[in-house]
């Protein structure tokens, strides 16, 4: 079930400001409010999708194409193509997804270390 009161829904409605990086008909990208790297951007679809599973099942091909292209555009816009970057999407409890609206994180601007901490 999609929660219309999640923080990214509020950003999409213009109720909360964001530092916008890219916008098109289907996608919005903005800086993360609490950056974990020198570059930390978020890319979200404008549609009401909780997770990648939801998006993959219900979004149109046009929305999916716009989303993937926006990730590439924002990485380029942030100057990360040469130095490299990491994209990540948390889904559900084990991944500690905080905001229940699909988002891809783009991290860059420094060496990012190993992908996951081993326990
Ligand atoms: P998650 O843990 O759900 O993958 O990541 C949620 C991300 O949203 C976090 O990195 C957090 O800093 C970011 N975030 C939470 N609230 C806001 C907000 O109001 N504005 C922006 N720009 N980012 C937010």
PDB file of N, CA, C and O and ligand atoms in Angstrom, residues 7-8 11 16 18 30-34 40 42 90 96-99 103 105, ligand 1:
ATOM      1  N   UNK A   7       7.673  11.222   2.775  1.00  0.00           N
ATOM      2  CA  UNK A   7       8.393  12.491   2.551  1.00  0.00           C
ATOM      3  C   UNK A   7       8.618  12.787   1.064  1.00  0.00           C
ATOM      4  O   UNK A   7       8.566  13.951   0.642  1.00  0.00           O
ATOM      5  N   UNK A   8       8.811  11.752   0.251  1.00  0.00           N
ATOM      6  CA  UNK A   8       9.046  12.021  -1.178  1.00  0.00           C
ATOM      7  C   UNK A   8       7.741  12.378  -1.888  1.00  0.00           C
ATOM      8  O   UNK A   8       7.755  13.161  -2.848  1.00  0.00           O
ATOM      9  N   UNK A  11       7.569  15.985  -1.274  1.00  0.00           N
ATOM     10  CA  UNK A  11       8.486  16.712  -2.172  1.00  0.00           C
ATOM     11  C   UNK A  11       7.855  16.809  -3.564  1.00  0.00           C
ATOM     12  O   UNK A  11       7.851  17.877  -4.182  1.00  0.00           O
ATOM     13  N   UNK A  16       7.362  20.182   0.454  1.00  0.00           N
ATOM     14  CA  UNK A  16       8.677  20.228   1.093  1.00  0.00           C
ATOM     15  C   UNK A  16       9.684  20.565  -0.005  1.00  0.00           C
ATOM     16  O   UNK A  16       9.595  20.002  -1.105  1.00  0.00           O
ATOM     17  N   UNK A  18      13.286  20.840  -2.157  1.00  0.00           N
ATOM     18  CA  UNK A  18      14.424  19.960  -2.416  1.00  0.00           C
ATOM     19  C   UNK A  18      15.381  20.704  -3.329  1.00  0.00           C
ATOM     20  O   UNK A  18      15.003  21.669  -3.982  1.00  0.00           O
ATOM     21  N   UNK A  30      17.085  14.804  -6.925  1.00  0.00           N
ATOM     22  CA  UNK A  30      17.483  15.898  -6.025  1.00  0.00           C
ATOM     23  C   UNK A  30      18.577  15.409  -5.090  1.00  0.00           C
ATOM     24  O   UNK A  30      18.805  14.194  -4.944  1.00  0.00           O
ATOM     25  N   UNK A  31      19.273  16.360  -4.456  1.00  0.00           N
ATOM     26  CA  UNK A  31      20.325  16.001  -3.498  1.00  0.00           C
ATOM     27  C   UNK A  31      19.699  15.400  -2.248  1.00  0.00           C
ATOM     28  O   UNK A  31      18.655  15.879  -1.769  1.00  0.00           O
ATOM     29  N   UNK A  32      20.387  14.385  -1.693  1.00  0.00           N
ATOM     30  CA  UNK A  32      19.964  13.819  -0.409  1.00  0.00           C
ATOM     31  C   UNK A  32      20.194  14.866   0.689  1.00  0.00           C
ATOM     32  O   UNK A  32      21.195  15.576   0.693  1.00  0.00           O
ATOM     33  N   UNK A  33      19.276  14.948   1.632  1.00  0.00           N
ATOM     34  CA  UNK A  33      19.359  15.944   2.704  1.00  0.00           C
ATOM     35  C   UNK A  33      20.478  15.610   3.697  1.00  0.00           C
ATOM     36  O   UNK A  33      20.977  16.496   4.397  1.00  0.00           O
ATOM     37  N   UNK A  34      20.887  14.368   3.751  1.00  0.00           N
ATOM     38  CA  UNK A  34      21.895  13.924   4.717  1.00  0.00           C
ATOM     39  C   UNK A  34      22.962  13.108   3.970  1.00  0.00           C
ATOM     40  O   UNK A  34      23.029  11.884   4.095  1.00  0.00           O
ATOM     41  N   UNK A  40      25.689  12.771  -3.240  1.00  0.00           N
ATOM     42  CA  UNK A  40      24.655  11.814  -2.836  1.00  0.00           C
ATOM     43  C   UNK A  40      23.330  12.354  -3.369  1.00  0.00           C
ATOM     44  O   UNK A  40      22.734  13.276  -2.803  1.00  0.00           O
ATOM     45  N   UNK A  42      19.401  11.514  -5.162  1.00  0.00           N
ATOM     46  CA  UNK A  42      18.287  10.561  -5.161  1.00  0.00           C
ATOM     47  C   UNK A  42      17.491  10.749  -6.441  1.00  0.00           C
ATOM     48  O   UNK A  42      17.241  11.890  -6.855  1.00  0.00           O
ATOM     49  N   UNK A  90      17.388   0.652  -1.705  1.00  0.00           N
ATOM     50  CA  UNK A  90      16.993  -0.156  -0.557  1.00  0.00           C
ATOM     51  C   UNK A  90      15.528  -0.566  -0.718  1.00  0.00           C
ATOM     52  O   UNK A  90      14.692   0.243  -1.119  1.00  0.00           O
ATOM     53  N   UNK A  96      16.738  -1.706   5.224  1.00  0.00           N
ATOM     54  CA  UNK A  96      16.528  -0.470   5.991  1.00  0.00           C
ATOM     55  C   UNK A  96      15.984   0.653   5.111  1.00  0.00           C
ATOM     56  O   UNK A  96      16.444   1.801   5.181  1.00  0.00           O
ATOM     57  N   UNK A  97      15.016   0.331   4.261  1.00  0.00           N
ATOM     58  CA  UNK A  97      14.363   1.375   3.462  1.00  0.00           C
ATOM     59  C   UNK A  97      13.568   2.273   4.401  1.00  0.00           C
ATOM     60  O   UNK A  97      12.677   1.801   5.105  1.00  0.00           O
ATOM     61  N   UNK A  98      13.930   3.560   4.418  1.00  0.00           N
ATOM     62  CA  UNK A  98      13.255   4.499   5.325  1.00  0.00           C
ATOM     63  C   UNK A  98      12.045   5.154   4.675  1.00  0.00           C
ATOM     64  O   UNK A  98      11.054   5.420   5.345  1.00  0.00           O
ATOM     65  N   UNK A  99      12.198   5.481   3.402  1.00  0.00           N
ATOM     66  CA  UNK A  99      11.120   6.209   2.719  1.00  0.00           C
ATOM     67  C   UNK A  99      10.416   5.247   1.757  1.00  0.00           C
ATOM     68  O   UNK A  99      11.043   4.724   0.828  1.00  0.00           O
ATOM     69  N   UNK A 103      13.278   4.866  -4.623  1.00  0.00           N
ATOM     70  CA  UNK A 103      14.348   5.822  -4.916  1.00  0.00           C
ATOM     71  C   UNK A 103      15.645   5.081  -5.146  1.00  0.00           C
ATOM     72  O   UNK A 103      15.923   4.088  -4.499  1.00  0.00           O
ATOM     73  N   UNK A 105      19.675   5.728  -4.915  1.00  0.00           N
ATOM     74  CA  UNK A 105      20.742   6.612  -4.438  1.00  0.00           C
ATOM     75  C   UNK A 105      21.872   6.590  -5.466  1.00  0.00           C
ATOM     76  O   UNK A 105      22.212   5.527  -6.001  1.00  0.00           O
TER      77      UNK A 105
HETATM   78  P1  LIG B   1      16.424   4.907   2.345  1.00  0.00           P
HETATM   79  O1  LIG B   1      17.014   4.499   3.659  1.00  0.00           O
HETATM   80  O2  LIG B   1      14.913   4.879   2.356  1.00  0.00           O
HETATM   81  O3  LIG B   1      17.026   4.142   1.199  1.00  0.00           O
HETATM   82  O4  LIG B   1      16.902   6.400   2.099  1.00  0.00           O
HETATM   83  C1  LIG B   1      16.111   7.518   2.328  1.00  0.00           C
HETATM   84  C2  LIG B   1      16.993   8.718   2.055  1.00  0.00           C
HETATM   85  O5  LIG B   1      16.169   9.853   2.005  1.00  0.00           O
HETATM   86  C3  LIG B   1      18.056   8.970   3.130  1.00  0.00           C
HETATM   87  O6  LIG B   1      19.352   8.970   2.536  1.00  0.00           O
HETATM   88  C4  LIG B   1      17.667  10.338   3.694  1.00  0.00           C
HETATM   89  O7  LIG B   1      18.779  11.140   4.032  1.00  0.00           O
HETATM   90  C5  LIG B   1      16.860  10.944   2.565  1.00  0.00           C
HETATM   91  N1  LIG B   1      15.845  11.903   2.999  1.00  0.00           N
HETATM   92  C6  LIG B   1      14.971  11.743   4.021  1.00  0.00           C
HETATM   93  N2  LIG B   1      14.188  12.829   4.145  1.00  0.00           N
HETATM   94  C7  LIG B   1      14.591  13.685   3.154  1.00  0.00           C
HETATM   95  C8  LIG B   1      14.139  14.987   2.773  1.00  0.00           C
HETATM   96  O8  LIG B   1      13.222  15.587   3.332  1.00  0.00           O
HETATM   97  N3  LIG B   1      14.783  15.567   1.711  1.00  0.00           N
HETATM   98  C9  LIG B   1      15.815  14.936   1.035  1.00  0.00           C
HETATM   99  N4  LIG B   1      16.361  15.593   0.033  1.00  0.00           N
HETATM  100  N5  LIG B   1      16.244  13.710   1.390  1.00  0.00           N
HETATM  101  C10 LIG B   1      15.635  13.093   2.437  1.00  0.00           C
END
